[in-house]
């Protein structure tokens, strides 16, 4: 009984430990899917739009083509709208205080960057290219570097979290595999011990039962032989009794015949 209880205990322990590891895997997987990966995607798109706007403003300063200027204005405006939407979507996925702090830094940097861009664009639209370029170098470039640094820091934060979560998942999978293999090894060892202990005992019991059955069979055979012998003796006795009865009947018939003859003789003498 102890052996079977041990096997059950090992099985339960493996199940509990495996479930706990699966819970860890699920928690980190959810974090990657709902937090880290969306963060990397949103911030990557934000970085790309910031860099595009930087290049658009340079083109805006250098060109004198009204149609091209209008197109550049439209592209810059669309990127700003996309950036605002991206920051809003990212905010909905924030669950940690540090993530919130980094998001606040992103928003402030983007607003400051957009403000300096607009100042340069106003000058550029007024065909004040020299003044626009001077302001671009003095204010836009530092604002862009600061904004890019803030968003990149936030991007690296999400990438680091995703990497850490992936490592935790890998570690949980490895530990689950180790626990399962170790548990199976223990269960097999217990099963081997049980076989070593149970099989000889079972063999002795079966041998004893077989011996008892053989003895019973021999006794039954002996009893059957005795019954057969008794039946044969009874049959022989019955045959002898039948012969004796037949002889007695024959004797009685002879006596009856002799009696009749004596009676007839007596009757004749009287006549």
mmCIF file of C-alpha atoms in Angstrom:
data_model
loop_
_atom_site.group_PDB
_atom_site.id
_atom_site.type_symbol
_atom_site.label_atom_id
_atom_site.label_comp_id
_atom_site.label_asym_id
_atom_site.label_seq_id
_atom_site.Cartn_x
_atom_site.Cartn_y
_atom_site.Cartn_z
ATOM 1 C CA UNK A 1 0.000 0.000 0.000
ATOM 2 C CA UNK A 2 2.812 2.386 0.882
ATOM 3 C CA UNK A 3 4.331 1.888 -2.545
ATOM 4 C CA UNK A 4 1.098 2.705 -4.372
ATOM 5 C CA UNK A 5 0.570 5.765 -2.162
ATOM 6 C CA UNK A 6 4.101 6.880 -3.026
ATOM 7 C CA UNK A 7 3.402 6.590 -6.759
ATOM 8 C CA UNK A 8 0.179 8.586 -6.367
ATOM 9 C CA UNK A 9 2.026 11.240 -4.335
ATOM 10 C CA UNK A 10 4.757 11.571 -6.975
ATOM 11 C CA UNK A 11 2.121 11.895 -9.699
ATOM 12 C CA UNK A 12 0.292 14.610 -7.777
ATOM 13 C CA UNK A 13 3.555 16.450 -7.070
ATOM 14 C CA UNK A 14 4.469 16.401 -10.775
ATOM 15 C CA UNK A 15 0.992 17.695 -11.664
ATOM 16 C CA UNK A 16 1.145 20.558 -9.149
ATOM 17 C CA UNK A 17 4.659 21.634 -10.108
ATOM 18 C CA UNK A 18 3.893 21.400 -13.814
ATOM 19 C CA UNK A 19 0.738 23.477 -13.336
ATOM 20 C CA UNK A 20 2.715 26.142 -11.465
ATOM 21 C CA UNK A 21 5.278 26.289 -14.278
ATOM 22 C CA UNK A 22 2.492 26.544 -16.857
ATOM 23 C CA UNK A 23 1.002 29.424 -14.858
ATOM 24 C CA UNK A 24 4.369 31.207 -15.002
ATOM 25 C CA UNK A 25 4.577 30.606 -18.752
ATOM 26 C CA UNK A 26 1.048 31.941 -19.268
ATOM 27 C CA UNK A 27 1.695 35.054 -17.140
ATOM 28 C CA UNK A 28 4.846 35.980 -19.059
ATOM 29 C CA UNK A 29 3.246 35.120 -22.400
ATOM 30 C CA UNK A 30 0.341 37.421 -21.607
ATOM 31 C CA UNK A 31 2.788 40.174 -20.653
ATOM 32 C CA UNK A 32 4.619 39.821 -23.958
ATOM 33 C CA UNK A 33 1.409 39.724 -26.010
ATOM 34 C CA UNK A 34 -0.505 42.498 -24.219
ATOM 35 C CA UNK A 35 2.327 44.812 -23.127
ATOM 36 C CA UNK A 36 5.848 44.352 -24.491
ATOM 37 C CA UNK A 37 5.103 43.527 -28.131
ATOM 38 C CA UNK A 38 2.461 46.261 -28.580
ATOM 39 C CA UNK A 39 4.863 48.695 -26.903
ATOM 40 C CA UNK A 40 7.681 47.793 -29.266
ATOM 41 C CA UNK A 41 5.337 48.094 -32.251
ATOM 42 C CA UNK A 42 3.855 51.446 -31.206
ATOM 43 C CA UNK A 43 7.177 53.024 -30.264
ATOM 44 C CA UNK A 44 8.874 51.708 -33.392
ATOM 45 C CA UNK A 45 6.172 53.377 -35.492
ATOM 46 C CA UNK A 46 6.524 56.573 -33.438
ATOM 47 C CA UNK A 47 10.289 56.662 -34.004
ATOM 48 C CA UNK A 48 9.819 56.188 -37.719
ATOM 49 C CA UNK A 49 7.279 59.033 -37.951
ATOM 50 C CA UNK A 50 9.503 61.384 -35.940
ATOM 51 C CA UNK A 51 12.403 60.700 -38.271
ATOM 52 C CA UNK A 52 10.190 61.175 -41.330
ATOM 53 C CA UNK A 53 8.980 64.545 -40.042
ATOM 54 C CA UNK A 54 12.591 65.597 -39.470
ATOM 55 C CA UNK A 55 13.376 64.813 -43.103
ATOM 56 C CA UNK A 56 10.112 66.411 -44.323
ATOM 57 C CA UNK A 57 10.957 69.718 -42.623
ATOM 58 C CA UNK A 58 14.384 69.759 -44.272
ATOM 59 C CA UNK A 59 12.714 69.267 -47.676
ATOM 60 C CA UNK A 60 10.156 71.912 -46.799
ATOM 61 C CA UNK A 61 12.925 74.453 -46.158
ATOM 62 C CA UNK A 62 14.852 73.634 -49.293
ATOM 63 C CA UNK A 63 11.972 73.509 -51.800
ATOM 64 C CA UNK A 64 10.127 76.393 -53.450
ATOM 65 C CA UNK A 65 7.563 74.260 -55.248
ATOM 66 C CA UNK A 66 4.129 75.062 -53.827
ATOM 67 C CA UNK A 67 2.641 71.705 -54.771
ATOM 68 C CA UNK A 68 5.509 69.858 -53.118
ATOM 69 C CA UNK A 69 5.254 72.101 -50.044
ATOM 70 C CA UNK A 70 1.534 71.283 -49.774
ATOM 71 C CA UNK A 71 2.279 67.563 -50.038
ATOM 72 C CA UNK A 72 4.967 67.818 -47.370
ATOM 73 C CA UNK A 73 2.594 69.717 -45.077
ATOM 74 C CA UNK A 74 -0.017 67.003 -45.579
ATOM 75 C CA UNK A 75 2.510 64.214 -44.788
ATOM 76 C CA UNK A 76 3.740 66.019 -41.670
ATOM 77 C CA UNK A 77 0.165 66.552 -40.468
ATOM 78 C CA UNK A 78 -0.744 62.889 -41.018
ATOM 79 C CA UNK A 79 2.366 61.758 -39.125
ATOM 80 C CA UNK A 80 1.465 64.027 -36.216
ATOM 81 C CA UNK A 81 -2.059 62.596 -36.106
ATOM 82 C CA UNK A 82 -0.659 59.068 -36.256
ATOM 83 C CA UNK A 83 1.774 59.869 -33.437
ATOM 84 C CA UNK A 84 -1.031 61.219 -31.249
ATOM 85 C CA UNK A 85 -3.121 58.082 -31.897
ATOM 86 C CA UNK A 86 -0.112 55.837 -31.227
ATOM 87 C CA UNK A 87 0.549 57.506 -27.870
ATOM 88 C CA UNK A 88 -3.141 57.132 -26.950
ATOM 89 C CA UNK A 89 -3.169 53.441 -27.869
ATOM 90 C CA UNK A 90 0.033 52.853 -25.967
ATOM 91 C CA UNK A 91 -1.398 54.529 -22.863
ATOM 92 C CA UNK A 92 -4.216 51.967 -22.765
ATOM 93 C CA UNK A 93 -1.680 49.142 -22.389
ATOM 94 C CA UNK A 94 0.290 50.682 -19.504
ATOM 95 C CA UNK A 95 0.298 48.585 -16.312
ATOM 96 C CA UNK A 96 3.558 49.560 -14.587
ATOM 97 C CA UNK A 97 4.631 52.837 -12.947
ATOM 98 C CA UNK A 98 7.948 52.980 -14.819
ATOM 99 C CA UNK A 99 6.114 52.489 -18.094
ATOM 100 C CA UNK A 100 3.865 55.417 -17.213
ATOM 101 C CA UNK A 101 6.863 57.655 -16.431
ATOM 102 C CA UNK A 102 8.486 56.806 -19.746
ATOM 103 C CA UNK A 103 5.233 57.461 -21.596
ATOM 104 C CA UNK A 104 4.928 60.877 -19.959
ATOM 105 C CA UNK A 105 8.495 61.671 -21.069
ATOM 106 C CA UNK A 106 7.610 60.553 -24.618
ATOM 107 C CA UNK A 107 4.546 62.758 -24.775
ATOM 108 C CA UNK A 108 6.352 65.832 -23.469
ATOM 109 C CA UNK A 109 9.261 65.318 -25.864
ATOM 110 C CA UNK A 110 6.951 64.810 -28.854
ATOM 111 C CA UNK A 111 4.937 67.926 -28.009
ATOM 112 C CA UNK A 112 8.123 70.016 -27.687
ATOM 113 C CA UNK A 113 9.458 68.576 -30.948
ATOM 114 C CA UNK A 114 6.206 69.294 -32.826
ATOM 115 C CA UNK A 115 6.178 72.847 -31.452
ATOM 116 C CA UNK A 116 9.674 73.584 -32.807
ATOM 117 C CA UNK A 117 8.769 71.974 -36.135
ATOM 118 C CA UNK A 118 5.772 74.251 -36.476
ATOM 119 C CA UNK A 119 7.915 77.313 -35.768
ATOM 120 C CA UNK A 120 10.288 76.331 -38.571
ATOM 121 C CA UNK A 121 7.415 75.501 -40.942
ATOM 122 C CA UNK A 122 5.868 78.946 -40.417
ATOM 123 C CA UNK A 123 9.131 80.562 -41.520
ATOM 124 C CA UNK A 124 9.501 78.141 -44.410
ATOM 125 C CA UNK A 125 5.981 78.811 -45.672
ATOM 126 C CA UNK A 126 6.847 82.528 -45.664
ATOM 127 C CA UNK A 127 9.844 81.801 -47.897
ATOM 128 C CA UNK A 128 12.256 82.710 -45.105
ATOM 129 C CA UNK A 129 14.462 79.717 -45.816
ATOM 130 C CA UNK A 130 17.609 81.094 -44.165
ATOM 131 C CA UNK A 131 15.842 81.971 -40.936
ATOM 132 C CA UNK A 132 13.969 78.652 -41.067
ATOM 133 C CA UNK A 133 17.174 76.675 -41.496
ATOM 134 C CA UNK A 134 18.886 78.623 -38.700
ATOM 135 C CA UNK A 135 15.989 77.845 -36.350
ATOM 136 C CA UNK A 136 15.982 74.262 -37.552
ATOM 137 C CA UNK A 137 19.613 73.814 -36.506
ATOM 138 C CA UNK A 138 19.198 75.760 -33.264
ATOM 139 C CA UNK A 139 15.935 74.283 -31.970
ATOM 140 C CA UNK A 140 14.563 71.429 -34.109
ATOM 141 C CA UNK A 141 17.719 69.366 -34.147
ATOM 142 C CA UNK A 142 18.172 69.401 -30.312
ATOM 143 C CA UNK A 143 14.430 68.769 -29.800
ATOM 144 C CA UNK A 144 14.561 65.867 -32.247
ATOM 145 C CA UNK A 145 17.597 64.362 -30.501
ATOM 146 C CA UNK A 146 15.878 64.654 -27.116
ATOM 147 C CA UNK A 147 12.618 63.214 -28.448
ATOM 148 C CA UNK A 148 14.396 60.407 -30.253
ATOM 149 C CA UNK A 149 16.361 59.587 -27.114
ATOM 150 C CA UNK A 150 13.218 59.514 -24.938
ATOM 151 C CA UNK A 151 11.283 57.262 -27.332
ATOM 152 C CA UNK A 152 14.325 55.021 -27.905
ATOM 153 C CA UNK A 153 14.745 54.618 -24.140
ATOM 154 C CA UNK A 154 11.102 53.610 -23.882
ATOM 155 C CA UNK A 155 11.500 51.268 -26.850
ATOM 156 C CA UNK A 156 14.515 49.614 -25.200
ATOM 157 C CA UNK A 157 12.520 49.261 -21.978
ATOM 158 C CA UNK A 158 9.812 47.264 -23.765
ATOM 159 C CA UNK A 159 12.328 45.202 -25.678
ATOM 160 C CA UNK A 160 14.155 44.429 -22.428
ATOM 161 C CA UNK A 161 10.889 43.351 -20.779
ATOM 162 C CA UNK A 162 10.046 41.130 -23.741
ATOM 163 C CA UNK A 163 13.503 39.539 -23.598
ATOM 164 C CA UNK A 164 13.235 38.990 -19.831
ATOM 165 C CA UNK A 165 9.773 37.448 -20.206
ATOM 166 C CA UNK A 166 11.047 35.176 -22.971
ATOM 167 C CA UNK A 167 13.885 34.023 -20.729
ATOM 168 C CA UNK A 168 11.420 33.340 -17.917
ATOM 169 C CA UNK A 169 9.306 31.278 -20.289
ATOM 170 C CA UNK A 170 12.359 29.347 -21.466
ATOM 171 C CA UNK A 171 13.400 28.739 -17.859
ATOM 172 C CA UNK A 172 9.896 27.606 -16.899
ATOM 173 C CA UNK A 173 9.802 25.189 -19.833
ATOM 174 C CA UNK A 174 13.231 23.799 -18.905
ATOM 175 C CA UNK A 175 12.265 23.383 -15.236
ATOM 176 C CA UNK A 176 8.978 21.735 -16.244
ATOM 177 C CA UNK A 177 10.897 19.283 -18.394
ATOM 178 C CA UNK A 178 13.339 18.573 -15.541
ATOM 179 C CA UNK A 179 10.531 18.112 -13.018
ATOM 180 C CA UNK A 180 8.657 15.773 -15.330
ATOM 181 C CA UNK A 181 11.710 13.652 -16.099
ATOM 182 C CA UNK A 182 12.734 13.521 -12.427
ATOM 183 C CA UNK A 183 9.199 12.628 -11.362
ATOM 184 C CA UNK A 184 8.961 9.878 -13.961
ATOM 185 C CA UNK A 185 12.339 8.556 -12.802
ATOM 186 C CA UNK A 186 11.181 8.428 -9.182
ATOM 187 C CA UNK A 187 7.895 6.786 -10.183
ATOM 188 C CA UNK A 188 9.744 4.162 -12.230
ATOM 189 C CA UNK A 189 12.143 3.521 -9.344
ATOM 190 C CA UNK A 190 9.224 3.032 -6.943
ATOM 191 C CA UNK A 191 7.508 0.759 -9.471
ATOM 192 C CA UNK A 192 10.713 -1.299 -9.821
ATOM 193 C CA UNK A 193 10.994 -1.658 -6.031
ATOM 194 C CA UNK A 194 7.348 -2.665 -5.828
ATOM 195 C CA UNK A 195 7.877 -5.279 -8.516
ATOM 196 C CA UNK A 196 10.957 -6.572 -6.686
ATOM 197 C CA UNK A 197 8.982 -6.861 -3.460
ATOM 198 C CA UNK A 198 5.613 -7.989 -4.797
ATOM 199 C CA UNK A 199 6.573 -10.539 -7.437
ATOM 200 C CA UNK A 200 8.435 -12.956 -5.071
ATOM 201 C CA UNK A 201 5.623 -12.733 -2.514
ATOM 202 C CA UNK A 202 3.022 -13.279 -5.198
ATOM 203 C CA UNK A 203 5.025 -16.206 -6.545
ATOM 204 C CA UNK A 204 5.147 -17.800 -3.086
ATOM 205 C CA UNK A 205 1.407 -17.338 -2.630
ATOM 206 C CA UNK A 206 0.659 -18.810 -6.050
ATOM 207 C CA UNK A 207 2.996 -21.732 -5.379
ATOM 208 C CA UNK A 208 1.253 -22.372 -2.057
ATOM 209 C CA UNK A 209 -2.150 -22.200 -3.719
ATOM 210 C CA UNK A 210 -1.012 -24.565 -6.477
ATOM 211 C CA UNK A 211 0.346 -26.998 -3.886
ATOM 212 C CA UNK A 212 -2.900 -26.837 -1.930
ATOM 213 C CA UNK A 213 -4.886 -27.435 -5.112
ATOM 214 C CA UNK A 214 -2.661 -30.402 -5.980
ATOM 215 C CA UNK A 215 -3.140 -31.888 -2.511
ATOM 216 C CA UNK A 216 -6.899 -31.371 -2.787
ATOM 217 C CA UNK A 217 -6.879 -32.982 -6.211
ATOM 218 C CA UNK A 218 -4.968 -35.989 -4.875
ATOM 219 C CA UNK A 219 -7.411 -36.307 -1.985
ATOM 220 C CA UNK A 220 -10.365 -36.132 -4.359
ATOM 221 C CA UNK A 221 -8.776 -38.769 -6.584
ATOM 222 C CA UNK A 222 -8.157 -41.014 -3.560
ATOM 223 C CA UNK A 223 -11.723 -40.551 -2.365
ATOM 224 C CA UNK A 224 -13.011 -41.318 -5.836
ATOM 225 C CA UNK A 225 -10.912 -44.471 -5.914
ATOM 226 C CA UNK A 226 -12.302 -45.544 -2.551
ATOM 227 C CA UNK A 227 -15.862 -44.845 -3.699
ATOM 228 C CA UNK A 228 -15.221 -46.860 -6.849
ATOM 229 C CA UNK A 229 -13.842 -49.745 -4.822
ATOM 230 C CA UNK A 230 -16.803 -49.632 -2.454
ATOM 231 C CA UNK A 231 -19.200 -49.539 -5.408
ATOM 232 C CA UNK A 232 -17.491 -52.576 -6.908
ATOM 233 C CA UNK A 233 -17.713 -54.438 -3.584
ATOM 234 C CA UNK A 234 -21.393 -53.574 -3.314
ATOM 235 C CA UNK A 235 -21.931 -54.795 -6.852
ATOM 236 C CA UNK A 236 -20.164 -58.069 -6.109
ATOM 237 C CA UNK A 237 -22.177 -58.488 -2.887
ATOM 238 C CA UNK A 238 -25.403 -57.824 -4.775
ATOM 239 C CA UNK A 239 -24.469 -60.440 -7.368
ATOM 240 C CA UNK A 240 -23.740 -63.008 -4.629
ATOM 241 C CA UNK A 241 -27.017 -62.177 -2.891
ATOM 242 C CA UNK A 242 -28.882 -62.571 -6.180
ATOM 243 C CA UNK A 243 -27.253 -65.978 -6.723
ATOM 244 C CA UNK A 244 -28.150 -67.018 -3.168
ATOM 245 C CA UNK A 245 -31.727 -65.889 -3.685
ATOM 246 C CA UNK A 246 -31.857 -67.823 -6.922
ATOM 247 C CA UNK A 247 -30.549 -70.982 -5.171
ATOM 248 C CA UNK A 248 -33.021 -70.455 -2.307
ATOM 249 C CA UNK A 249 -35.885 -70.047 -4.801
ATOM 250 C CA UNK A 250 -34.811 -73.227 -6.561
ATOM 251 C CA UNK A 251 -34.671 -75.089 -3.256
ATOM 252 C CA UNK A 252 -38.119 -73.835 -2.313
ATOM 253 C CA UNK A 253 -39.482 -75.018 -5.651
ATOM 254 C CA UNK A 254 -37.983 -78.465 -5.101
ATOM 255 C CA UNK A 255 -39.442 -78.636 -1.606
ATOM 256 C CA UNK A 256 -42.835 -77.566 -2.947
ATOM 257 C CA UNK A 257 -42.680 -80.277 -5.609
ATOM 258 C CA UNK A 258 -41.710 -82.911 -3.048
ATOM 259 C CA UNK A 259 -44.525 -81.786 -0.761
ATOM 260 C CA UNK A 260 -47.038 -82.140 -3.562
ATOM 261 C CA UNK A 261 -45.769 -85.627 -4.378
ATOM 262 C CA UNK A 262 -45.996 -86.699 -0.728
ATOM 263 C CA UNK A 263 -49.574 -85.342 -0.573
ATOM 264 C CA UNK A 264 -50.579 -87.308 -3.653
ATOM 265 C CA UNK A 265 -49.042 -90.477 -2.240
ATOM 266 C CA UNK A 266 -50.940 -90.035 1.004
ATOM 267 C CA UNK A 267 -54.209 -89.657 -0.855
ATOM 268 C CA UNK A 268 -53.619 -92.856 -2.801
ATOM 269 C CA UNK A 269 -52.911 -94.843 0.290
ATOM 270 C CA UNK A 270 -56.135 -93.705 1.850
ATOM 271 C CA UNK A 271 -58.071 -94.804 -1.165
#
